[in-house]
Coordinates of C-alpha atoms in Angstrom, one line a residue:
Chain A
M92 CA -102.8 -13.0 -73.0
N93 CA -102.7 -15.8 -70.5
Q94 CA -102.7 -15.1 -67.0
R95 CA -99.0 -14.6 -65.7
L96 CA -97.5 -15.5 -62.7
R97 CA -94.8 -13.1 -60.8
V98 CA -92.1 -15.2 -59.6
Y99 CA -89.2 -14.2 -57.5
A100 CA -86.3 -16.2 -59.3
W101 CA -83.2 -14.4 -58.9
E102 CA -82.5 -13.5 -55.2
F103 CA -80.4 -10.5 -54.2
P104 CA -76.9 -12.4 -54.0
V105 CA -77.5 -13.8 -57.4
R106 CA -78.2 -10.5 -58.9
F107 CA -75.5 -8.7 -57.0
T108 CA -72.6 -11.3 -58.0
H109 CA -74.0 -11.1 -61.5
W110 CA -73.3 -7.3 -61.8
I111 CA -70.1 -7.6 -59.9
N112 CA -69.0 -10.4 -62.4
V113 CA -70.2 -8.2 -65.3
L114 CA -67.9 -5.2 -64.1
C115 CA -65.1 -7.4 -63.1
I116 CA -64.8 -9.5 -66.3
L117 CA -65.0 -6.2 -68.4
T118 CA -62.3 -4.6 -66.2
L119 CA -60.1 -7.5 -66.0
S120 CA -60.3 -8.0 -69.7
V121 CA -59.4 -4.6 -70.9
T122 CA -56.4 -4.2 -68.2
G123 CA -55.5 -8.0 -68.8
F124 CA -55.2 -7.2 -72.6
Y125 CA -53.1 -4.4 -71.8
I126 CA -50.7 -6.1 -69.6
G127 CA -50.4 -8.9 -72.2
A128 CA -50.0 -6.2 -75.1
P129 CA -49.5 -2.7 -73.9
F130 CA -51.7 -0.6 -76.3
I131 CA -51.0 2.6 -74.8
H132 CA -47.7 3.9 -74.7
A133 CA -46.2 6.4 -72.1
Y134 CA -44.7 9.6 -73.5
S135 CA -43.0 10.5 -70.1
S136 CA -41.4 8.4 -67.5
K137 CA -43.5 10.2 -64.9
Q138 CA -46.7 8.3 -66.1
Y139 CA -47.5 4.9 -64.4
I140 CA -49.8 3.2 -67.1
M141 CA -48.6 -0.3 -66.5
G142 CA -48.4 0.1 -62.8
W143 CA -52.1 1.3 -62.6
M144 CA -53.4 -1.4 -65.3
R145 CA -51.6 -4.0 -63.0
F146 CA -53.0 -2.5 -59.8
I147 CA -56.6 -2.4 -61.2
H148 CA -56.2 -5.9 -62.7
F149 CA -55.2 -7.3 -59.2
T150 CA -57.7 -5.4 -57.3
A151 CA -60.5 -6.4 -59.6
A152 CA -59.2 -10.0 -59.5
Y153 CA -59.7 -10.1 -55.6
V154 CA -63.1 -8.7 -56.1
F155 CA -64.1 -11.1 -58.8
L156 CA -62.7 -14.1 -56.3
M157 CA -65.1 -12.9 -53.6
S158 CA -68.0 -12.6 -56.0
V159 CA -67.4 -16.2 -57.2
I160 CA -67.0 -17.4 -53.7
I161 CA -70.4 -15.6 -52.7
R162 CA -72.2 -17.0 -55.8
L163 CA -70.7 -20.5 -55.1
Y164 CA -72.0 -20.1 -51.4
W165 CA -75.3 -19.2 -52.5
A166 CA -75.5 -22.2 -54.9
F167 CA -76.0 -24.3 -51.3
A168 CA -77.7 -21.7 -49.4
G169 CA -80.0 -19.9 -52.0
N170 CA -83.4 -21.0 -53.5
R171 CA -83.6 -23.6 -56.0
Y172 CA -83.2 -21.4 -58.9
A173 CA -79.6 -20.7 -57.7
S174 CA -78.9 -24.2 -56.7
W175 CA -75.8 -26.1 -57.8
K176 CA -78.2 -28.8 -59.1
I177 CA -79.3 -26.7 -62.0
W178 CA -76.0 -26.8 -63.4
F179 CA -76.1 -30.7 -63.9
P180 CA -78.6 -32.2 -66.3
F181 CA -78.9 -35.4 -64.5
S182 CA -82.6 -36.3 -65.0
S183 CA -84.0 -37.5 -68.4
D184 CA -86.1 -34.5 -68.4
R185 CA -83.3 -32.2 -68.1
W186 CA -81.6 -34.0 -70.9
R187 CA -84.8 -33.7 -73.2
D188 CA -85.0 -29.9 -72.3
L189 CA -81.3 -29.5 -73.3
V190 CA -82.0 -31.1 -76.6
N191 CA -85.0 -28.9 -77.2
A192 CA -83.0 -25.7 -76.4
V193 CA -80.4 -26.7 -78.7
K194 CA -82.8 -27.3 -81.4
F195 CA -84.7 -24.0 -80.7
Y196 CA -81.7 -22.0 -80.8
L197 CA -80.7 -23.5 -84.1
L198 CA -84.1 -22.5 -85.3
I199 CA -85.1 -26.2 -85.9
S200 CA -87.8 -26.0 -83.2
R201 CA -90.0 -23.2 -82.6
K202 CA -90.8 -24.3 -79.1
P203 CA -88.8 -22.3 -76.7
P204 CA -87.3 -23.8 -73.7
Y205 CA -89.7 -22.5 -70.9
A206 CA -88.1 -22.4 -67.5
V207 CA -88.6 -20.5 -64.3
G208 CA -85.0 -20.5 -63.6
H209 CA -82.5 -21.7 -65.8
T210 CA -83.1 -24.0 -68.9
A211 CA -80.9 -27.4 -69.0
L212 CA -78.7 -25.7 -71.5
A213 CA -78.1 -22.6 -69.5
G214 CA -77.3 -24.6 -66.5
L215 CA -74.8 -26.7 -68.3
T216 CA -73.3 -23.4 -69.8
Y217 CA -72.8 -21.9 -66.3
L218 CA -71.2 -25.0 -65.0
I219 CA -68.7 -24.6 -67.6
V220 CA -68.5 -20.9 -67.3
F221 CA -67.8 -21.4 -63.5
L222 CA -65.0 -23.7 -64.1
L223 CA -63.5 -21.2 -66.7
F224 CA -63.9 -18.4 -63.8
I225 CA -62.1 -20.7 -61.3
F226 CA -59.4 -21.5 -64.0
E227 CA -58.8 -17.7 -64.5
I228 CA -58.6 -17.1 -60.8
V229 CA -56.3 -20.0 -60.2
S230 CA -54.1 -19.4 -63.2
G231 CA -54.1 -15.5 -62.5
F232 CA -53.1 -16.1 -59.0
A233 CA -50.3 -18.6 -60.1
L234 CA -48.7 -15.8 -62.5
Y235 CA -49.2 -13.3 -59.4
S236 CA -47.4 -15.8 -57.0
Q237 CA -44.1 -15.3 -59.1
A238 CA -43.6 -12.1 -57.5
H239 CA -45.5 -12.7 -54.3
S240 CA -44.0 -15.7 -52.3
G241 CA -46.4 -16.7 -49.6
A242 CA -48.8 -19.5 -48.5
L243 CA -52.0 -17.6 -49.6
W244 CA -50.8 -17.2 -53.0
T245 CA -49.5 -20.5 -53.5
L246 CA -52.7 -21.7 -51.9
L247 CA -54.9 -19.4 -54.6
G248 CA -53.0 -20.6 -57.6
G249 CA -49.1 -20.7 -57.0
W250 CA -49.5 -24.7 -56.9
L251 CA -50.3 -24.6 -60.5
L252 CA -46.8 -23.6 -61.3
G253 CA -45.7 -27.0 -60.2
I254 CA -48.0 -28.7 -62.7
M255 CA -48.1 -26.1 -65.9
H256 CA -45.3 -24.4 -67.3
V257 CA -45.7 -20.8 -66.6
Q258 CA -45.9 -19.7 -70.3
T259 CA -48.6 -22.5 -71.0
I260 CA -50.6 -20.8 -67.9
R261 CA -50.0 -17.5 -69.4
L262 CA -51.1 -18.7 -72.9
F263 CA -54.3 -20.4 -71.5
H264 CA -55.3 -17.4 -68.9
H265 CA -55.3 -15.3 -72.2
L266 CA -57.4 -17.5 -74.2
V267 CA -60.0 -18.3 -71.6
M268 CA -60.6 -14.5 -71.7
Y269 CA -61.8 -14.5 -75.3
V270 CA -64.0 -17.6 -74.5
L271 CA -65.4 -15.8 -71.8
L272 CA -65.9 -12.5 -73.8
V273 CA -67.6 -14.8 -76.6
F274 CA -69.8 -16.2 -73.9
A275 CA -70.7 -12.8 -72.6
V276 CA -71.9 -11.7 -76.2
L277 CA -73.9 -14.9 -76.8
H278 CA -75.4 -14.8 -73.1
V279 CA -76.8 -11.2 -73.9
Y280 CA -78.1 -12.0 -77.4
I281 CA -79.9 -15.2 -76.2
A282 CA -81.3 -13.6 -73.3
W283 CA -82.9 -10.8 -75.6
H284 CA -84.0 -13.5 -78.0
L285 CA -85.7 -15.5 -75.3
D286 CA -87.2 -12.5 -73.8
T287 CA -88.9 -11.2 -77.0
V288 CA -90.1 -14.8 -77.4
E289 CA -91.5 -15.8 -74.2
K290 CA -92.2 -12.3 -73.2
N291 CA -91.5 -13.3 -69.7
G292 CA -89.4 -10.3 -68.4
L293 CA -86.3 -12.3 -68.8
M294 CA -84.0 -9.3 -69.3
G295 CA -85.5 -7.3 -66.7
S296 CA -85.4 -10.2 -64.2
I297 CA -81.5 -10.0 -63.6
F298 CA -82.3 -6.2 -62.4
G299 CA -85.3 -6.9 -60.1
G300 CA -85.3 -10.5 -59.7
Y301 CA -88.9 -11.3 -60.9
K302 CA -89.8 -13.3 -63.9
F303 CA -93.3 -13.5 -65.2
V304 CA -94.3 -16.9 -66.1
T305 CA -97.3 -18.4 -67.9
G306 CA -97.5 -21.7 -66.3
K307 CA -95.7 -23.5 -69.4
E308 CA -92.8 -23.8 -67.2
W309 CA -94.2 -26.8 -65.3
E310 CA -95.3 -28.7 -68.2
Chain B
M33 CA -2.4 -33.6 -61.7
G34 CA -2.4 -36.2 -59.0
H35 CA -3.8 -36.6 -55.6
R36 CA -3.6 -33.2 -53.7
E37 CA -6.2 -33.6 -51.5
N38 CA -4.1 -33.0 -48.3
D39 CA -2.2 -30.2 -50.0
H40 CA -2.7 -27.0 -48.0
I41 CA -3.0 -24.1 -50.0
D42 CA -1.0 -20.9 -49.4
I43 CA -3.4 -19.1 -51.4
V44 CA -2.4 -15.6 -50.8
G45 CA 1.2 -16.4 -51.4
R46 CA 0.3 -18.2 -54.8
L47 CA -1.8 -15.2 -55.7
L48 CA 0.8 -12.7 -54.9
K49 CA 3.1 -14.8 -57.2
R50 CA 0.3 -14.3 -59.8
G51 CA 0.3 -10.6 -59.4
V52 CA -3.0 -10.7 -57.4
S53 CA -2.6 -8.7 -54.2
R54 CA -4.2 -9.5 -50.9
R55 CA -6.2 -6.4 -51.4
D56 CA -7.6 -8.2 -54.6
F57 CA -8.3 -11.3 -52.8
M58 CA -10.2 -9.5 -50.0
K59 CA -12.2 -7.7 -52.6
F60 CA -13.1 -11.1 -54.2
C61 CA -14.1 -12.6 -50.7
T62 CA -16.5 -9.6 -50.3
A63 CA -17.9 -10.0 -53.7
M64 CA -18.6 -13.8 -52.8
A65 CA -20.2 -12.9 -49.7
A66 CA -22.6 -10.4 -51.5
T67 CA -23.3 -13.0 -54.3
L68 CA -24.2 -15.3 -51.7
A69 CA -26.6 -12.8 -49.8
L70 CA -24.5 -13.0 -46.7
P71 CA -23.7 -10.0 -44.4
A72 CA -20.6 -8.0 -45.3
G73 CA -18.8 -9.7 -41.9
F74 CA -18.6 -13.1 -43.7
A75 CA -16.1 -11.7 -46.2
T76 CA -13.5 -12.3 -43.5
K77 CA -14.7 -15.6 -42.8
I78 CA -14.6 -16.7 -46.2
A79 CA -11.0 -15.3 -46.5
E80 CA -10.0 -17.2 -43.4
A81 CA -11.7 -20.3 -45.0
L82 CA -10.2 -20.1 -48.0
E83 CA -6.7 -19.7 -46.4
K84 CA -7.1 -22.9 -44.7
A85 CA -9.0 -25.0 -47.3
R86 CA -7.6 -28.1 -48.5
K87 CA -7.9 -28.5 -52.3
P88 CA -10.7 -30.5 -53.5
S89 CA -10.3 -32.3 -56.6
L90 CA -12.6 -31.4 -59.3
V91 CA -13.7 -33.6 -62.1
W92 CA -15.2 -31.6 -65.0
L93 CA -17.2 -33.8 -67.4
E94 CA -18.5 -32.7 -70.7
F95 CA -21.2 -34.7 -72.7
Q96 CA -23.6 -33.1 -75.4
D97 CA -22.6 -29.5 -74.9
C98 CA -21.0 -26.6 -76.8
A99 CA -18.4 -25.9 -74.0
G100 CA -20.1 -22.9 -73.4
D101 CA -20.0 -23.2 -69.6
T102 CA -16.3 -24.0 -69.8
E103 CA -15.9 -20.6 -71.9
S104 CA -17.8 -19.1 -69.1
F105 CA -15.6 -20.6 -66.3
L106 CA -12.4 -19.6 -68.2
R107 CA -13.8 -16.1 -69.2
A108 CA -13.4 -14.4 -65.9
N109 CA -11.1 -11.3 -65.9
K110 CA -8.6 -9.8 -63.6
P111 CA -8.1 -10.4 -60.6
T112 CA -9.1 -13.3 -62.0
V113 CA -12.0 -15.4 -60.3
A114 CA -11.0 -18.3 -62.5
E115 CA -7.4 -18.1 -61.1
I116 CA -8.4 -17.9 -57.5
V117 CA -10.9 -21.1 -58.0
L118 CA -8.2 -22.7 -60.0
D119 CA -5.8 -22.2 -57.2
V120 CA -8.4 -23.4 -54.6
L121 CA -9.4 -26.3 -56.8
S122 CA -7.4 -29.0 -58.2
V123 CA -9.1 -29.7 -61.8
D124 CA -7.6 -33.1 -62.1
Y125 CA -10.0 -33.6 -65.3
H126 CA -11.3 -31.5 -67.9
E127 CA -11.2 -32.4 -71.5
T128 CA -10.9 -28.9 -72.8
I129 CA -8.1 -27.6 -70.7
M130 CA -6.1 -30.6 -69.6
A131 CA -2.7 -31.3 -70.9
P132 CA -3.0 -35.3 -71.0
A133 CA -4.9 -36.9 -73.9
G134 CA -6.1 -40.5 -74.7
K135 CA -5.4 -43.3 -72.2
Q136 CA -3.6 -40.6 -69.8
A137 CA -6.5 -38.5 -69.4
E138 CA -8.8 -41.5 -68.9
K139 CA -6.4 -42.5 -66.1
S140 CA -6.5 -39.3 -64.4
R141 CA -10.2 -39.4 -64.0
D142 CA -10.4 -43.1 -62.9
D143 CA -7.5 -42.2 -60.5
V144 CA -9.6 -39.6 -58.8
V145 CA -12.8 -41.8 -58.8
K146 CA -10.7 -44.6 -57.5
H147 CA -8.5 -43.0 -54.7
Q148 CA -10.9 -40.1 -53.8
K149 CA -14.2 -41.8 -53.5
G150 CA -16.7 -39.5 -51.9
K151 CA -14.3 -36.6 -51.6
Y152 CA -14.0 -34.8 -55.0
I153 CA -16.6 -32.6 -56.6
A154 CA -17.9 -33.5 -60.0
V155 CA -19.0 -30.7 -62.4
V156 CA -21.1 -31.9 -65.4
E157 CA -21.4 -29.9 -68.6
G158 CA -23.7 -31.1 -71.3
S159 CA -26.8 -33.5 -71.6
I160 CA -26.6 -37.4 -71.5
P161 CA -28.4 -39.3 -74.2
T162 CA -30.2 -42.2 -73.1
K163 CA -31.7 -43.5 -76.2
D164 CA -30.5 -46.7 -77.9
G165 CA -28.4 -47.5 -75.0
G166 CA -26.7 -44.0 -74.8
I167 CA -24.7 -44.6 -78.1
Y168 CA -25.0 -40.9 -79.1
C169 CA -22.3 -39.8 -76.7
C170 CA -19.2 -42.0 -76.0
I171 CA -15.9 -40.9 -74.7
G172 CA -13.0 -43.5 -74.7
G173 CA -15.4 -46.4 -75.6
R174 CA -17.9 -45.8 -72.8
S175 CA -21.2 -44.2 -72.8
A176 CA -22.0 -40.7 -71.3
L177 CA -24.6 -42.4 -69.0
D178 CA -21.9 -44.9 -67.9
I179 CA -19.4 -42.3 -67.0
V180 CA -21.8 -40.0 -65.3
R181 CA -23.2 -42.7 -63.1
E182 CA -19.7 -43.7 -62.2
V183 CA -18.2 -40.4 -61.7
C184 CA -21.2 -38.6 -60.2
G185 CA -22.3 -41.7 -58.0
N186 CA -18.8 -41.7 -56.2
A187 CA -18.6 -38.0 -55.8
L188 CA -19.0 -35.7 -52.8
A189 CA -21.3 -33.7 -54.8
T190 CA -22.1 -32.9 -58.3
I191 CA -22.7 -29.4 -59.7
A192 CA -24.5 -29.4 -63.0
V193 CA -23.6 -26.3 -65.1
G194 CA -25.8 -25.0 -67.7
A195 CA -29.3 -25.9 -69.2
C196 CA -28.2 -29.1 -70.8
A197 CA -26.7 -30.8 -67.7
W198 CA -29.7 -29.6 -65.7
D199 CA -32.7 -30.8 -67.5
G200 CA -31.4 -31.8 -71.1
G201 CA -31.3 -28.3 -72.3
W202 CA -31.2 -27.9 -76.0
P203 CA -30.5 -31.4 -77.2
A204 CA -33.6 -32.4 -75.2
A205 CA -35.7 -29.8 -76.9
D206 CA -38.5 -31.5 -79.1
P207 CA -38.2 -34.0 -80.5
N208 CA -35.1 -34.9 -78.5
P209 CA -33.6 -37.3 -80.9
T210 CA -31.0 -38.8 -78.3
G211 CA -33.5 -39.0 -75.6
A212 CA -31.0 -36.4 -73.9
V213 CA -31.6 -36.1 -70.1
G214 CA -29.8 -34.0 -67.3
V215 CA -27.9 -35.3 -64.6
K216 CA -30.8 -35.3 -62.2
D217 CA -32.6 -38.0 -64.4
A218 CA -29.5 -39.9 -65.1
V219 CA -28.2 -40.2 -61.6
R220 CA -30.5 -40.7 -58.8
G221 CA -29.7 -40.2 -55.2
I222 CA -26.7 -38.1 -55.5
T223 CA -25.9 -34.6 -53.8
L224 CA -26.9 -32.3 -56.8
I225 CA -26.6 -28.6 -57.3
N226 CA -28.0 -27.4 -60.6
L227 CA -26.7 -24.1 -62.0
P228 CA -28.8 -23.8 -65.1
G229 CA -28.3 -21.0 -67.7
C230 CA -27.2 -20.9 -71.1
P231 CA -24.4 -20.7 -70.3
M232 CA -24.0 -20.7 -66.4
N233 CA -22.5 -17.7 -64.9
V234 CA -18.9 -18.5 -63.4
E235 CA -19.6 -16.2 -60.4
N236 CA -22.5 -18.7 -59.2
L237 CA -20.1 -21.6 -59.7
T238 CA -17.4 -19.9 -57.7
A239 CA -19.9 -18.7 -55.1
T240 CA -21.3 -22.3 -54.8
I241 CA -17.9 -23.9 -54.2
V242 CA -16.7 -21.0 -51.9
H243 CA -19.9 -21.7 -49.8
Y244 CA -18.7 -25.3 -49.5
L245 CA -15.2 -24.3 -48.7
T246 CA -16.4 -21.9 -46.0
F247 CA -19.5 -23.6 -44.4
G248 CA -18.8 -27.2 -45.2
T249 CA -22.2 -27.4 -46.7
F250 CA -23.6 -26.5 -50.2
P251 CA -26.0 -23.5 -50.5
A252 CA -29.9 -23.9 -49.7
T253 CA -31.6 -24.8 -52.9
D254 CA -35.2 -24.7 -54.5
S255 CA -37.5 -27.3 -55.6
H256 CA -35.4 -27.8 -58.8
G257 CA -32.1 -27.9 -57.0
R258 CA -30.9 -24.5 -57.8
P259 CA -29.1 -22.3 -55.2
L260 CA -31.6 -19.8 -53.9
F261 CA -28.9 -17.0 -53.7
A262 CA -28.6 -17.2 -57.5
Y263 CA -32.3 -18.5 -58.5
G264 CA -34.3 -17.3 -55.8
E265 CA -35.4 -13.9 -57.3
R266 CA -37.2 -12.9 -60.5
I267 CA -35.1 -11.1 -63.2
H268 CA -38.1 -8.6 -63.9
D269 CA -38.0 -7.7 -59.9
H270 CA -34.4 -6.5 -60.2
C271 CA -34.2 -5.3 -63.7
E272 CA -32.8 -1.8 -64.3
R273 CA -35.6 -1.1 -66.9
R274 CA -38.4 -2.0 -64.6
A275 CA -39.1 1.6 -64.1
H276 CA -40.0 1.7 -67.8
F277 CA -42.2 -1.0 -67.5
D278 CA -44.4 0.4 -64.6
A279 CA -44.5 3.7 -66.6
G280 CA -45.6 2.1 -69.9
Q281 CA -42.7 2.8 -71.9
F282 CA -41.8 -0.2 -74.0
V283 CA -39.7 -0.8 -77.2
R284 CA -41.9 -1.6 -80.2
Q285 CA -39.4 -2.3 -82.9
W286 CA -35.5 -2.8 -82.8
G287 CA -33.9 0.3 -83.2
D288 CA -37.0 2.7 -82.5
E289 CA -36.8 5.6 -80.1
G290 CA -37.7 3.5 -77.1
H291 CA -34.8 1.0 -77.9
R292 CA -32.3 3.7 -78.3
K293 CA -33.5 5.4 -74.9
G294 CA -33.2 2.1 -73.1
W295 CA -36.8 1.4 -72.6
C296 CA -38.5 -1.7 -71.4
L297 CA -38.1 -4.8 -73.7
Y298 CA -41.4 -6.6 -72.6
E299 CA -43.0 -6.1 -75.9
M300 CA -40.2 -7.5 -77.8
G301 CA -40.8 -11.0 -75.9
C302 CA -38.5 -10.4 -72.9
K303 CA -38.9 -13.4 -70.6
G304 CA -37.6 -11.6 -67.7
P305 CA -41.0 -11.7 -65.9
E306 CA -40.9 -15.5 -65.8
T307 CA -37.2 -16.2 -65.5
Y308 CA -35.5 -16.5 -62.0
K309 CA -31.7 -15.6 -61.9
N310 CA -29.4 -13.1 -60.3
C311 CA -28.1 -11.8 -64.0
P312 CA -29.3 -8.1 -63.2
V313 CA -27.5 -8.0 -59.9
I314 CA -24.1 -9.8 -60.5
R315 CA -24.2 -9.5 -64.4
W316 CA -21.7 -11.2 -66.6
N317 CA -17.9 -10.7 -67.6
E318 CA -17.0 -9.4 -64.4
G319 CA -20.3 -7.2 -64.0
T320 CA -19.7 -5.5 -67.4
N321 CA -23.0 -6.0 -68.8
W322 CA -26.0 -8.5 -69.1
P323 CA -28.3 -9.2 -72.1
V324 CA -31.2 -6.7 -71.2
G325 CA -28.5 -4.1 -70.1
S326 CA -27.2 -4.1 -73.8
G327 CA -30.8 -4.1 -75.2
H328 CA -31.9 -7.7 -75.9
G329 CA -34.8 -9.3 -73.8
C330 CA -34.3 -12.3 -71.7
I331 CA -34.8 -15.7 -73.3
G332 CA -35.3 -17.3 -70.3
C333 CA -32.2 -19.8 -70.5
A334 CA -32.4 -20.5 -66.7
A335 CA -36.0 -21.7 -66.8
P336 CA -37.2 -25.4 -67.3
R337 CA -37.1 -26.8 -71.0
F338 CA -36.4 -23.1 -72.1
W339 CA -35.9 -24.0 -75.8
D340 CA -39.4 -25.6 -75.9
T341 CA -41.3 -23.2 -73.5
M342 CA -39.9 -19.9 -73.7
T343 CA -40.1 -19.7 -77.6
P344 CA -40.8 -17.8 -79.6
F345 CA -38.1 -15.7 -77.9
Y346 CA -39.5 -12.3 -79.6
K347 CA -43.0 -12.9 -78.5
R348 CA -44.8 -12.5 -75.1
L349 CA -47.0 -15.8 -75.6
P350 CA -46.2 -19.2 -76.8
K351 CA -47.5 -20.6 -80.0
V352 CA -51.0 -22.2 -79.8
P353 CA -50.3 -26.0 -80.4
G354 CA -52.5 -27.6 -83.0
F355 CA -53.7 -24.3 -84.8
G356 CA -50.9 -24.1 -87.5
I357 CA -47.4 -22.8 -86.4
E358 CA -48.2 -19.1 -87.4
S359 CA -51.3 -18.9 -85.1
T360 CA -51.3 -16.7 -81.9
A361 CA -53.7 -16.5 -79.2
D362 CA -54.9 -13.0 -80.3
K363 CA -55.6 -14.2 -83.9
I364 CA -57.5 -17.1 -82.5
G365 CA -59.4 -14.6 -80.1
A366 CA -60.2 -12.4 -83.1
G367 CA -61.3 -15.4 -85.1
L368 CA -63.7 -16.4 -82.0
A369 CA -65.0 -12.8 -82.0
A370 CA -65.7 -12.9 -85.8
V371 CA -67.5 -16.3 -85.5
T372 CA -69.7 -15.2 -82.8
A373 CA -70.6 -11.9 -84.5
A374 CA -71.2 -13.8 -87.7
G375 CA -73.3 -16.5 -85.9
I376 CA -75.5 -13.8 -84.1
A377 CA -76.0 -11.9 -87.5
V378 CA -76.9 -15.1 -89.4
H379 CA -79.4 -16.1 -86.4
G380 CA -80.8 -12.5 -86.0
I381 CA -81.7 -12.7 -89.9
A382 CA -83.0 -16.1 -89.9
R383 CA -85.0 -15.2 -86.8
A384 CA -86.5 -12.1 -88.9
V385 CA -87.2 -14.1 -91.9
K386 CA -88.9 -17.0 -90.0
G387 CA -91.0 -14.6 -87.9
K388 CA -91.6 -14.7 -84.3
P389 CA -93.3 -18.1 -83.3
K390 CA -97.0 -17.7 -82.5
E391 CA -98.3 -17.7 -79.2
K392 CA -100.7 -20.7 -80.2
E393 CA -98.0 -22.6 -81.4
T394 CA -95.8 -22.3 -78.2
T395 CA -98.7 -23.3 -76.1
E396 CA -98.9 -26.9 -77.7

């Protein structure tokens, strides 16, 4: 076994917002799916199922918005592994890493994409994921602003109603939920897959922040 | 017919002759104040204004339409709103209800435009075709586009009634073979009030005109040029079935228990949550009922391009473009989940078969 280095990759705000996002996405998906297609039916008019679902959905939406704001702030204030620069494969090295990562995941290559922080492919994926987060937030507040007229909701999403038809917004708000859920499944599988290959404590790192690297990451 | 712009209306006297009492007239004024969301005291102001009002001439143009708005206009019950409006207004041109025909009919329209320039109200029903020089709708040898530009361009104000006159409506639905547009796109730079809906509600037309007769201005409008008193609130927020929505009681099939009990029509594709109109408040046919009240979901007929955007009427979400007409978002979602699961399974098996990469190889 090679000598391994203990690196503090994921700072507290990164891990914190990650888990808040997990909770929010699960909550928003379940309640959002209910709002779209109510799968529980009340047996008494004293119940308040849709009311509660919408309350939880809207509250979780505000929490999610704050979490995304904190994470975006940390992309500028945090360490190099949290930086916004990691989202863009600008350099030729990063492009090569990206191609290697794709080859590895398709089982064409056996060389795993070593990185202390995100691999180039992961960085680009998170750029797309964050754009999808922002779309969900803006489209969600656009739908919300139908019943809540006010400058805040116009700013957060109401302006989208002037560009897209409300039914188109509703459709894409719904479809992007599926894309994010598919991402979540792939994300966990790939993390586990890389963890078993690289043995760098990747799965644990999102809890504790530390990764155990061998030095190959700097090659 | 003729030029009656200076006629003073003894409105109460005229209505008495028709068997409409002063009390009924005051009830009408109160209803108008309520429709316009004005305080109750305004009922007397409206009554005073209507008693003093001079008859504005009204030219009602019909183009690519079904006369549904005309039906709505004439369909009011006793003490007839239409009678009151017809007595206040001088309807000088209306193809469906006017006595003259042919050249005489054209003449009454031309006379109003010529002699009362900038003083008459134009009402447009139906869309205006623009393709191939507008030949798809011609009246008396002139295209609708030509007529609407002349009549609306010289009017004090234009009221576009119904979905078609607003944004093209049904004739403008994809693929829009006649290049149909609404008044807002056919004539620029005019005072335009839009009363979309399929059809428009006559109470809103009456209230718009009463507002003008009372205050000398037209009611405040939203970004679509629709009066805020009628289109400022969402149907869903004033729906009598809203409590069933919040409770989670939904109609799941036509004629099921929930349908018989009057539960929420959300799952049946009701578009009340995305449509702005005062239907639940003023209802139809003198407040008798309205679509949701009679057990059918809202189809969003007052929403922009409703035929293209609010369909399918019996589903919550629109069809996904480019995935075949029967696809829905949830089918695509389920498909994505299946592909993901299959991908992971195949990858996992391949990974197991190939074996883990050896430490030696990875160090190379």
